[in-house]
PDB file of N, CA and C in Angstrom:
ATOM      1  N   MET A  15     -43.461 103.278 246.236  1.00  0.00           N
ATOM      2  CA  MET A  15     -42.832 102.026 246.860  1.00  0.00           C
ATOM      3  C   MET A  15     -44.334 101.374 248.206  1.00  0.00           C
ATOM      4  N   THR A  16     -44.262 100.225 248.162  1.00  0.00           N
ATOM      5  CA  THR A  16     -45.107  99.484 248.752  1.00  0.00           C
ATOM      6  C   THR A  16     -44.801  99.730 250.615  1.00  0.00           C
ATOM      7  N   PRO A  17     -45.770 100.101 251.095  1.00  0.00           N
ATOM      8  CA  PRO A  17     -45.634 100.102 252.763  1.00  0.00           C
ATOM      9  C   PRO A  17     -45.455  98.584 253.544  1.00  0.00           C
ATOM     10  N   ASP A  18     -44.792  98.756 254.975  1.00  0.00           N
ATOM     11  CA  ASP A  18     -44.943  97.220 255.086  1.00  0.00           C
ATOM     12  C   ASP A  18     -46.502  97.537 255.773  1.00  0.00           C
ATOM     13  N   LYS A  19     -46.114  96.180 257.253  1.00  0.00           N
ATOM     14  CA  LYS A  19     -47.532  96.052 257.466  1.00  0.00           C
ATOM     15  C   LYS A  19     -47.926  97.262 258.747  1.00  0.00           C
ATOM     16  N   TYR A  20     -47.376  97.848 258.686  1.00  0.00           N
ATOM     17  CA  TYR A  20     -46.815  99.148 259.825  1.00  0.00           C
ATOM     18  C   TYR A  20     -46.875 100.977 259.096  1.00  0.00           C
ATOM     19  N   GLY A  21     -46.973 100.142 257.854  1.00  0.00           N
ATOM     20  CA  GLY A  21     -47.962 101.632 256.958  1.00  0.00           C
ATOM     21  C   GLY A  21     -46.640 102.559 256.604  1.00  0.00           C
ATOM     22  N   ASN A  22     -44.875 101.805 256.824  1.00  0.00           N
ATOM     23  CA  ASN A  22     -43.427 102.628 256.301  1.00  0.00           C
ATOM     24  C   ASN A  22     -42.767 101.655 255.239  1.00  0.00           C
ATOM     25  N   THR A  23     -42.358 102.674 254.505  1.00  0.00           N
ATOM     26  CA  THR A  23     -41.658 102.531 253.485  1.00  0.00           C
ATOM     27  C   THR A  23     -40.393 102.250 253.466  1.00  0.00           C
ATOM     28  N   ILE A  24     -39.892 102.136 252.324  1.00  0.00           N
ATOM     29  CA  ILE A  24     -38.244 101.861 252.984  1.00  0.00           C
ATOM     30  C   ILE A  24     -37.607 104.004 252.765  1.00  0.00           C
ATOM     31  N   LEU A  25     -38.386 104.906 252.445  1.00  0.00           N
ATOM     32  CA  LEU A  25     -37.666 106.030 252.593  1.00  0.00           C
ATOM     33  C   LEU A  25     -38.002 106.268 254.081  1.00  0.00           C
ATOM     34  N   HIS A  26     -38.979 105.342 254.911  1.00  0.00           N
ATOM     35  CA  HIS A  26     -39.074 105.497 256.632  1.00  0.00           C
ATOM     36  C   HIS A  26     -37.584 105.175 256.866  1.00  0.00           C
ATOM     37  N   ALA A  27     -37.840 104.167 256.450  1.00  0.00           N
ATOM     38  CA  ALA A  27     -36.442 103.200 257.176  1.00  0.00           C
ATOM     39  C   ALA A  27     -34.864 104.349 256.546  1.00  0.00           C
ATOM     40  N   ALA A  28     -34.905 104.634 255.611  1.00  0.00           N
ATOM     41  CA  ALA A  28     -33.828 105.675 255.638  1.00  0.00           C
ATOM     42  C   ALA A  28     -33.666 106.987 256.212  1.00  0.00           C
ATOM     43  N   ALA A  29     -34.895 107.512 256.155  1.00  0.00           N
ATOM     44  CA  ALA A  29     -34.918 108.052 257.344  1.00  0.00           C
ATOM     45  C   ALA A  29     -34.320 107.706 258.795  1.00  0.00           C
ATOM     46  N   ARG A  30     -34.809 107.009 259.380  1.00  0.00           N
ATOM     47  CA  ARG A  30     -34.840 106.428 260.565  1.00  0.00           C
ATOM     48  C   ARG A  30     -33.442 106.299 260.715  1.00  0.00           C
ATOM     49  N   GLU A  31     -32.564 105.899 259.324  1.00  0.00           N
ATOM     50  CA  GLU A  31     -31.178 105.550 260.093  1.00  0.00           C
ATOM     51  C   GLU A  31     -30.092 106.850 259.617  1.00  0.00           C
ATOM     52  N   GLY A  32     -31.002 107.911 258.922  1.00  0.00           N
ATOM     53  CA  GLY A  32     -30.089 109.380 258.634  1.00  0.00           C
ATOM     54  C   GLY A  32     -28.815 108.756 257.494  1.00  0.00           C
ATOM     55  N   SER A  33     -29.433 108.693 256.305  1.00  0.00           N
ATOM     56  CA  SER A  33     -29.479 107.801 255.099  1.00  0.00           C
ATOM     57  C   SER A  33     -29.575 108.777 254.268  1.00  0.00           C
ATOM     58  N   LEU A  34     -28.901 110.003 254.880  1.00  0.00           N
ATOM     59  CA  LEU A  34     -29.600 111.306 253.568  1.00  0.00           C
ATOM     60  C   LEU A  34     -29.359 110.928 251.826  1.00  0.00           C
ATOM     61  N   ASP A  35     -28.458 110.118 251.802  1.00  0.00           N
ATOM     62  CA  ASP A  35     -28.057 109.826 250.402  1.00  0.00           C
ATOM     63  C   ASP A  35     -28.850 108.819 249.456  1.00  0.00           C
ATOM     64  N   VAL A  36     -29.568 107.814 250.706  1.00  0.00           N
ATOM     65  CA  VAL A  36     -30.067 107.034 250.299  1.00  0.00           C
ATOM     66  C   VAL A  36     -31.629 107.482 249.494  1.00  0.00           C
ATOM     67  N   MET A  37     -31.970 108.884 251.197  1.00  0.00           N
ATOM     68  CA  MET A  37     -33.243 109.043 250.958  1.00  0.00           C
ATOM     69  C   MET A  37     -33.556 109.978 249.626  1.00  0.00           C
ATOM     70  N   LYS A  38     -32.219 110.462 249.475  1.00  0.00           N
ATOM     71  CA  LYS A  38     -32.041 111.396 248.490  1.00  0.00           C
ATOM     72  C   LYS A  38     -32.045 110.019 246.856  1.00  0.00           C
ATOM     73  N   TYR A  39     -31.278 109.490 246.742  1.00  0.00           N
ATOM     74  CA  TYR A  39     -31.484 108.281 245.584  1.00  0.00           C
ATOM     75  C   TYR A  39     -33.271 107.634 245.540  1.00  0.00           C
ATOM     76  N   LEU A  40     -33.776 107.841 246.282  1.00  0.00           N
ATOM     77  CA  LEU A  40     -34.980 107.195 246.417  1.00  0.00           C
ATOM     78  C   LEU A  40     -35.808 108.327 245.830  1.00  0.00           C
ATOM     79  N   ILE A  41     -35.902 109.564 246.378  1.00  0.00           N
ATOM     80  CA  ILE A  41     -36.795 110.521 246.177  1.00  0.00           C
ATOM     81  C   ILE A  41     -36.802 110.933 244.814  1.00  0.00           C
ATOM     82  N   ASN A  42     -35.413 111.514 243.939  1.00  0.00           N
ATOM     83  CA  ASN A  42     -34.672 111.866 242.736  1.00  0.00           C
ATOM     84  C   ASN A  42     -35.153 110.369 241.677  1.00  0.00           C
ATOM     85  N   THR A  43     -34.179 109.355 242.508  1.00  0.00           N
ATOM     86  CA  THR A  43     -34.223 108.385 241.054  1.00  0.00           C
ATOM     87  C   THR A  43     -35.474 107.569 240.702  1.00  0.00           C
ATOM     88  N   HIS A  44     -35.959 107.248 241.488  1.00  0.00           N
ATOM     89  CA  HIS A  44     -37.398 106.599 242.157  1.00  0.00           C
ATOM     90  C   HIS A  44     -38.691 107.521 241.666  1.00  0.00           C
ATOM     91  N   HIS A  45     -38.825 109.227 241.798  1.00  0.00           N
ATOM     92  CA  HIS A  45     -39.389 110.028 241.700  1.00  0.00           C
ATOM     93  C   HIS A  45     -40.738 109.603 242.722  1.00  0.00           C
ATOM     94  N   TYR A  46     -40.327 109.445 244.052  1.00  0.00           N
ATOM     95  CA  TYR A  46     -40.899 109.007 244.836  1.00  0.00           C
ATOM     96  C   TYR A  46     -41.690 110.772 245.218  1.00  0.00           C
ATOM     97  N   ASN A  47     -42.735 110.462 245.901  1.00  0.00           N
ATOM     98  CA  ASN A  47     -43.650 111.224 245.579  1.00  0.00           C
ATOM     99  C   ASN A  47     -44.443 112.202 246.892  1.00  0.00           C
ATOM    100  N   LEU A  48     -43.647 113.268 247.561  1.00  0.00           N
ATOM    101  CA  LEU A  48     -43.904 113.125 248.677  1.00  0.00           C
ATOM    102  C   LEU A  48     -45.250 113.782 248.988  1.00  0.00           C
ATOM    103  N   MET A  49     -46.066 114.346 247.508  1.00  0.00           N
ATOM    104  CA  MET A  49     -47.362 114.917 247.804  1.00  0.00           C
ATOM    105  C   MET A  49     -48.426 113.579 247.977  1.00  0.00           C
ATOM    106  N   THR A  50     -48.122 113.127 247.529  1.00  0.00           N
ATOM    107  CA  THR A  50     -49.100 111.772 247.857  1.00  0.00           C
ATOM    108  C   THR A  50     -48.929 110.928 248.831  1.00  0.00           C
ATOM    109  N   THR A  51     -48.335 111.478 249.802  1.00  0.00           N
ATOM    110  CA  THR A  51     -48.489 110.955 251.105  1.00  0.00           C
ATOM    111  C   THR A  51     -48.847 111.778 252.417  1.00  0.00           C
ATOM    112  N   ASN A  52     -48.929 111.336 253.202  1.00  0.00           N
ATOM    113  CA  ASN A  52     -49.569 112.500 254.331  1.00  0.00           C
ATOM    114  C   ASN A  52     -48.262 112.795 254.860  1.00  0.00           C
ATOM    115  N   ASN A  53     -48.285 113.715 254.257  1.00  0.00           N
ATOM    116  CA  ASN A  53     -46.778 114.819 254.784  1.00  0.00           C
ATOM    117  C   ASN A  53     -46.502 115.039 256.190  1.00  0.00           C
ATOM    118  N   ARG A  54     -47.688 115.480 256.863  1.00  0.00           N
ATOM    119  CA  ARG A  54     -47.560 115.906 258.162  1.00  0.00           C
ATOM    120  C   ARG A  54     -46.937 114.581 259.286  1.00  0.00           C
ATOM    121  N   ASP A  55     -47.749 113.556 258.640  1.00  0.00           N
ATOM    122  CA  ASP A  55     -46.941 112.122 259.140  1.00  0.00           C
ATOM    123  C   ASP A  55     -45.382 111.946 258.686  1.00  0.00           C
ATOM    124  N   ILE A  56     -45.224 111.904 258.106  1.00  0.00           N
ATOM    125  CA  ILE A  56     -43.251 112.184 257.694  1.00  0.00           C
ATOM    126  C   ILE A  56     -42.349 112.920 258.233  1.00  0.00           C
ATOM    127  N   VAL A  57     -43.272 114.185 258.757  1.00  0.00           N
ATOM    128  CA  VAL A  57     -42.589 115.047 259.390  1.00  0.00           C
ATOM    129  C   VAL A  57     -42.556 114.993 260.935  1.00  0.00           C
ATOM    130  N   LYS A  58     -43.758 114.169 261.522  1.00  0.00           N
ATOM    131  CA  LYS A  58     -44.335 113.821 262.614  1.00  0.00           C
ATOM    132  C   LYS A  58     -42.871 112.772 263.269  1.00  0.00           C
ATOM    133  N   TYR A  59     -42.672 112.448 262.010  1.00  0.00           N
ATOM    134  CA  TYR A  59     -41.443 110.554 262.181  1.00  0.00           C
ATOM    135  C   TYR A  59     -40.217 111.622 261.900  1.00  0.00           C
ATOM    136  N   LEU A  60     -40.046 112.380 261.408  1.00  0.00           N
ATOM    137  CA  LEU A  60     -38.130 113.180 261.394  1.00  0.00           C
ATOM    138  C   LEU A  60     -38.306 113.803 262.500  1.00  0.00           C
ATOM    139  N   ILE A  61     -39.204 114.674 263.161  1.00  0.00           N
ATOM    140  CA  ILE A  61     -38.866 115.255 264.305  1.00  0.00           C
ATOM    141  C   ILE A  61     -38.941 114.451 265.263  1.00  0.00           C
ATOM    142  N   ASN A  62     -39.758 113.363 266.046  1.00  0.00           N
ATOM    143  CA  ASN A  62     -40.156 112.400 266.600  1.00  0.00           C
ATOM    144  C   ASN A  62     -39.184 111.278 266.794  1.00  0.00           C
ATOM    145  N   GLU A  63     -38.972 110.475 265.611  1.00  0.00           N
ATOM    146  CA  GLU A  63     -37.578 109.749 266.101  1.00  0.00           C
ATOM    147  C   GLU A  63     -37.498 109.823 265.667  1.00  0.00           C
ATOM    148  N   CYS A  64     -36.786 110.608 264.234  1.00  0.00           N
ATOM    149  CA  CYS A  64     -35.187 110.753 264.362  1.00  0.00           C
ATOM    150  C   CYS A  64     -34.513 112.227 264.606  1.00  0.00           C
ATOM    151  N   ASN A  65     -35.296 112.735 265.387  1.00  0.00           N
ATOM    152  CA  ASN A  65     -34.768 113.792 265.978  1.00  0.00           C
ATOM    153  C   ASN A  65     -34.232 115.497 265.730  1.00  0.00           C
ATOM    154  N   SER A  66     -34.969 115.562 264.231  1.00  0.00           N
ATOM    155  CA  SER A  66     -34.569 116.703 263.522  1.00  0.00           C
ATOM    156  C   SER A  66     -34.526 117.698 263.732  1.00  0.00           C
ATOM    157  N   ASP A  67     -33.663 118.586 263.862  1.00  0.00           N
ATOM    158  CA  ASP A  67     -33.814 120.002 264.039  1.00  0.00           C
ATOM    159  C   ASP A  67     -35.568 120.345 263.457  1.00  0.00           C
ATOM    160  N   ILE A  68     -36.004 121.108 263.873  1.00  0.00           N
ATOM    161  CA  ILE A  68     -37.016 121.795 262.958  1.00  0.00           C
ATOM    162  C   ILE A  68     -36.544 123.081 263.090  1.00  0.00           C
ATOM    163  N   MET A  69     -35.729 123.291 263.884  1.00  0.00           N
ATOM    164  CA  MET A  69     -35.028 125.394 263.306  1.00  0.00           C
ATOM    165  C   MET A  69     -34.393 125.117 262.868  1.00  0.00           C
ATOM    166  N   ALA A  70     -33.456 124.191 261.520  1.00  0.00           N
ATOM    167  CA  ALA A  70     -32.859 124.382 260.954  1.00  0.00           C
ATOM    168  C   ALA A  70     -33.112 125.031 260.013  1.00  0.00           C
ATOM    169  N   THR A  71     -32.133 125.573 259.194  1.00  0.00           N
ATOM    170  CA  THR A  71     -32.477 126.414 258.315  1.00  0.00           C
ATOM    171  C   THR A  71     -31.389 125.770 256.969  1.00  0.00           C
ATOM    172  N   ASP A  72     -32.226 126.730 255.631  1.00  0.00           N
ATOM    173  CA  ASP A  72     -31.308 125.902 254.880  1.00  0.00           C
ATOM    174  C   ASP A  72     -30.521 127.062 254.259  1.00  0.00           C
ATOM    175  N   GLU A  73     -29.600 127.298 253.244  1.00  0.00           N
ATOM    176  CA  GLU A  73     -28.798 128.375 252.913  1.00  0.00           C
ATOM    177  C   GLU A  73     -29.482 130.083 252.855  1.00  0.00           C
ATOM    178  N   TYR A  74     -30.858 129.813 252.669  1.00  0.00           N
ATOM    179  CA  TYR A  74     -31.368 131.004 251.896  1.00  0.00           C
ATOM    180  C   TYR A  74     -32.179 131.075 253.408  1.00  0.00           C
ATOM    181  N   GLY A  75     -31.849 130.749 254.882  1.00  0.00           N
ATOM    182  CA  GLY A  75     -32.555 131.039 256.151  1.00  0.00           C
ATOM    183  C   GLY A  75     -34.090 130.337 256.521  1.00  0.00           C
ATOM    184  N   ASN A  76     -34.466 129.433 254.847  1.00  0.00           N
ATOM    185  CA  ASN A  76     -36.129 129.113 255.221  1.00  0.00           C
ATOM    186  C   ASN A  76     -35.952 127.856 255.845  1.00  0.00           C
ATOM    187  N   THR A  77     -37.075 127.613 257.152  1.00  0.00           N
ATOM    188  CA  THR A  77     -37.046 126.867 257.475  1.00  0.00           C
ATOM    189  C   THR A  77     -38.143 125.742 257.180  1.00  0.00           C
ATOM    190  N   ILE A  78     -38.475 124.688 257.657  1.00  0.00           N
ATOM    191  CA  ILE A  78     -39.228 123.669 257.027  1.00  0.00           C
ATOM    192  C   ILE A  78     -40.797 124.669 257.749  1.00  0.00           C
ATOM    193  N   LEU A  79     -40.928 125.704 258.114  1.00  0.00           N
ATOM    194  CA  LEU A  79     -42.551 125.734 257.504  1.00  0.00           C
ATOM    195  C   LEU A  79     -42.520 126.835 256.690  1.00  0.00           C
ATOM    196  N   HIS A  80     -41.089 127.496 256.259  1.00  0.00           N
ATOM    197  CA  HIS A  80     -41.178 128.021 254.900  1.00  0.00           C
ATOM    198  C   HIS A  80     -41.450 127.455 253.738  1.00  0.00           C
ATOM    199  N   ALA A  81     -40.942 125.933 254.396  1.00  0.00           N
ATOM    200  CA  ALA A  81     -40.736 124.987 252.478  1.00  0.00           C
ATOM    201  C   ALA A  81     -42.301 124.341 253.061  1.00  0.00           C
ATOM    202  N   ALA A  82     -42.919 124.310 254.341  1.00  0.00           N
ATOM    203  CA  ALA A  82     -44.636 124.144 253.959  1.00  0.00           C
ATOM    204  C   ALA A  82     -44.942 125.057 253.541  1.00  0.00           C
ATOM    205  N   ALA A  83     -45.114 126.055 253.849  1.00  0.00           N
ATOM    206  CA  ALA A  83     -45.989 127.187 253.030  1.00  0.00           C
ATOM    207  C   ALA A  83     -45.909 127.413 251.578  1.00  0.00           C
ATOM    208  N   ARG A  84     -44.876 127.269 251.178  1.00  0.00           N
ATOM    209  CA  ARG A  84     -44.167 127.303 249.518  1.00  0.00           C
ATOM    210  C   ARG A  84     -45.463 126.295 249.056  1.00  0.00           C
ATOM    211  N   GLN A  85     -45.014 125.020 249.963  1.00  0.00           N
ATOM    212  CA  GLN A  85     -45.652 123.800 248.561  1.00  0.00           C
ATOM    213  C   GLN A  85     -47.218 123.373 249.260  1.00  0.00           C
ATOM    214  N   GLY A  86     -47.763 124.553 250.154  1.00  0.00           N
ATOM    215  CA  GLY A  86     -48.983 124.815 250.555  1.00  0.00           C
ATOM    216  C   GLY A  86     -49.746 123.363 251.007  1.00  0.00           C
ATOM    217  N   LEU A  87     -48.357 123.118 252.056  1.00  0.00           N
ATOM    218  CA  LEU A  87     -49.002 121.771 253.078  1.00  0.00           C
ATOM    219  C   LEU A  87     -49.116 122.448 254.391  1.00  0.00           C
ATOM    220  N   LEU A  88     -50.633 122.819 254.409  1.00  0.00           N
ATOM    221  CA  LEU A  88     -51.562 123.433 255.352  1.00  0.00           C
ATOM    222  C   LEU A  88     -51.894 122.454 256.850  1.00  0.00           C
ATOM    223  N   ASP A  89     -51.901 121.150 256.548  1.00  0.00           N
ATOM    224  CA  ASP A  89     -51.747 120.314 257.929  1.00  0.00           C
ATOM    225  C   ASP A  89     -50.474 120.203 258.295  1.00  0.00           C
ATOM    226  N   VAL A  90     -49.397 120.277 257.199  1.00  0.00           N
ATOM    227  CA  VAL A  90     -47.678 120.758 258.153  1.00  0.00           C
ATOM    228  C   VAL A  90     -47.517 121.851 258.588  1.00  0.00           C
ATOM    229  N   MET A  91     -48.081 122.755 258.244  1.00  0.00           N
ATOM    230  CA  MET A  91     -48.348 124.224 259.293  1.00  0.00           C
ATOM    231  C   MET A  91     -48.830 124.055 260.262  1.00  0.00           C
ATOM    232  N   LYS A  92     -49.931 123.687 260.159  1.00  0.00           N
ATOM    233  CA  LYS A  92     -51.154 123.723 261.604  1.00  0.00           C
ATOM    234  C   LYS A  92     -49.969 122.436 262.463  1.00  0.00           C
ATOM    235  N   TYR A  93     -49.220 121.740 262.246  1.00  0.00           N
ATOM    236  CA  TYR A  93     -48.992 121.257 262.923  1.00  0.00           C
ATOM    237  C   TYR A  93     -47.687 121.604 263.702  1.00  0.00           C
ATOM    238  N   LEU A  94     -46.825 122.037 263.040  1.00  0.00           N
ATOM    239  CA  LEU A  94     -45.735 122.595 263.455  1.00  0.00           C
ATOM    240  C   LEU A  94     -45.980 123.773 263.898  1.00  0.00           C
ATOM    241  N   ILE A  95     -47.325 124.313 264.035  1.00  0.00           N
ATOM    242  CA  ILE A  95     -47.223 125.699 264.762  1.00  0.00           C
ATOM    243  C   ILE A  95     -48.647 125.357 266.226  1.00  0.00           C
ATOM    244  N   ASN A  96     -49.152 124.397 265.960  1.00  0.00           N
ATOM    245  CA  ASN A  96     -49.910 124.694 266.854  1.00  0.00           C
ATOM    246  C   ASN A  96     -48.871 123.289 268.284  1.00  0.00           C
ATOM    247  N   THR A  97     -48.200 122.360 267.824  1.00  0.00           N
ATOM    248  CA  THR A  97     -47.829 121.160 268.524  1.00  0.00           C
ATOM    249  C   THR A  97     -46.401 121.598 268.711  1.00  0.00           C
ATOM    250  N   HIS A  98     -45.853 121.909 268.360  1.00  0.00           N
ATOM    251  CA  HIS A  98     -44.105 123.008 268.039  1.00  0.00           C
ATOM    252  C   HIS A  98     -44.197 124.004 268.378  1.00  0.00           C
ATOM    253  N   HIS A  99     -45.315 124.530 268.823  1.00  0.00           N
ATOM    254  CA  HIS A  99     -45.546 126.235 269.034  1.00  0.00           C
ATOM    255  C   HIS A  99     -44.606 127.144 267.962  1.00  0.00           C
ATOM    256  N   TYR A 100     -44.634 127.135 267.084  1.00  0.00           N
ATOM    257  CA  TYR A 100     -43.025 127.245 265.500  1.00  0.00           C
ATOM    258  C   TYR A 100     -44.088 128.485 266.157  1.00  0.00           C
ATOM    259  N   ASP A 101     -42.873 129.753 265.492  1.00  0.00           N
ATOM    260  CA  ASP A 101     -43.296 131.298 265.175  1.00  0.00           C
ATOM    261  C   ASP A 101     -44.093 131.161 264.007  1.00  0.00           C
ATOM    262  N   PRO A 102     -44.994 131.823 263.356  1.00  0.00           N
ATOM    263  CA  PRO A 102     -45.091 131.694 261.978  1.00  0.00           C
ATOM    264  C   PRO A 102     -44.600 133.249 261.212  1.00  0.00           C
ATOM    265  N   MET A 103     -43.818 133.819 262.095  1.00  0.00           N
ATOM    266  CA  MET A 103     -44.047 135.118 261.803  1.00  0.00           C
ATOM    267  C   MET A 103     -41.911 135.308 261.710  1.00  0.00           C
ATOM    268  N   THR A 104     -41.153 134.160 261.948  1.00  0.00           N
ATOM    269  CA  THR A 104     -39.819 133.542 261.945  1.00  0.00           C
ATOM    270  C   THR A 104     -39.515 134.314 260.407  1.00  0.00           C
ATOM    271  N   THR A 105     -38.454 134.947 260.368  1.00  0.00           N
ATOM    272  CA  THR A 105     -38.145 135.197 258.817  1.00  0.00           C
ATOM    273  C   THR A 105     -36.648 134.511 257.828  1.00  0.00           C
ATOM    274  N   ASN A 106     -36.509 134.805 256.737  1.00  0.00           N
ATOM    275  CA  ASN A 106     -35.616 133.615 256.227  1.00  0.00           C
ATOM    276  C   ASN A 106     -34.129 135.242 255.800  1.00  0.00           C
ATOM    277  N   ASN A 107     -33.405 134.844 255.367  1.00  0.00           N
ATOM    278  CA  ASN A 107     -32.483 135.850 254.878  1.00  0.00           C
ATOM    279  C   ASN A 107     -33.149 137.444 254.124  1.00  0.00           C
ATOM    280  N   ARG A 108     -34.203 136.855 253.085  1.00  0.00           N
ATOM    281  CA  ARG A 108     -35.034 137.632 252.732  1.00  0.00           C
ATOM    282  C   ARG A 108     -35.883 138.748 253.235  1.00  0.00           C
ATOM    283  N   GLY A 109     -35.358 137.961 254.809  1.00  0.00           N
ATOM    284  CA  GLY A 109     -37.149 138.707 255.749  1.00  0.00           C
ATOM    285  C   GLY A 109     -38.640 138.557 255.398  1.00  0.00           C
ATOM    286  N   GLU A 110     -38.413 137.398 254.806  1.00  0.00           N
ATOM    287  CA  GLU A 110     -39.754 137.005 254.472  1.00  0.00           C
ATOM    288  C   GLU A 110     -40.161 136.095 255.663  1.00  0.00           C
ATOM    289  N   THR A 111     -41.563 136.388 255.829  1.00  0.00           N
ATOM    290  CA  THR A 111     -42.412 135.599 256.863  1.00  0.00           C
ATOM    291  C   THR A 111     -42.528 134.427 256.174  1.00  0.00           C
ATOM    292  N   VAL A 112     -43.388 133.506 257.075  1.00  0.00           N
ATOM    293  CA  VAL A 112     -43.986 132.062 256.271  1.00  0.00           C
ATOM    294  C   VAL A 112     -45.192 132.455 255.736  1.00  0.00           C
ATOM    295  N   LEU A 113     -46.150 133.734 255.430  1.00  0.00           N
ATOM    296  CA  LEU A 113     -47.329 133.743 255.188  1.00  0.00           C
ATOM    297  C   LEU A 113     -46.957 134.744 254.001  1.00  0.00           C
ATOM    298  N   HIS A 114     -45.415 135.461 253.489  1.00  0.00           N
ATOM    299  CA  HIS A 114     -44.822 135.498 252.798  1.00  0.00           C
ATOM    300  C   HIS A 114     -44.767 134.752 251.919  1.00  0.00           C
ATOM    301  N   CYS A 115     -44.317 133.464 252.039  1.00  0.00           N
ATOM    302  CA  CYS A 115     -43.953 132.618 251.320  1.00  0.00           C
ATOM    303  C   CYS A 115     -45.315 131.831 250.605  1.00  0.00           C
ATOM    304  N   ALA A 116     -46.080 131.615 251.581  1.00  0.00           N
ATOM    305  CA  ALA A 116     -47.498 131.629 251.615  1.00  0.00           C
ATOM    306  C   ALA A 116     -48.138 132.039 249.769  1.00  0.00           C
ATOM    307  N   VAL A 117     -48.419 132.883 250.567  1.00  0.00           N
ATOM    308  CA  VAL A 117     -49.079 134.308 249.569  1.00  0.00           C
ATOM    309  C   VAL A 117     -48.717 133.729 247.775  1.00  0.00           C
ATOM    310  N   LYS A 118     -47.096 133.505 247.503  1.00  0.00           N
ATOM    311  CA  LYS A 118     -46.546 134.010 246.451  1.00  0.00           C
ATOM    312  C   LYS A 118     -47.161 132.303 245.418  1.00  0.00           C
ATOM    313  N   ASN A 119     -47.375 131.672 246.457  1.00  0.00           N
ATOM    314  CA  ASN A 119     -47.716 130.068 245.784  1.00  0.00           C
ATOM    315  C   ASN A 119     -49.000 129.960 245.785  1.00  0.00           C
ATOM    316  N   ILE A 120     -50.214 130.931 245.664  1.00  0.00           N
ATOM    317  CA  ILE A 120     -51.285 131.481 245.675  1.00  0.00           C
ATOM    318  C   ILE A 120     -51.835 131.716 244.172  1.00  0.00           C
TER     319      ILE A 120
END
């Protein structure tokens, strides 16, 4: 996806507008690879501009920090811990901390 003069793509616009279905469509249909972008900037954008709840969990109790650890996104993990004082000892429904998730993917 080609970014505009500010570096934003259509995915940024969908996130800004809270269009989850459009975001899913872009990611799934157009195979928008989040791993090739600056993930920290995407997370910052979703938190700061879209007021996303960083403490939200999925059905398994995983937080955004668990997800970042699973994917090896160290820059995102540092951002969440250092800037938002996210507790790395937060556990999911299985009692796994962020460290548990990170180690599983080494």
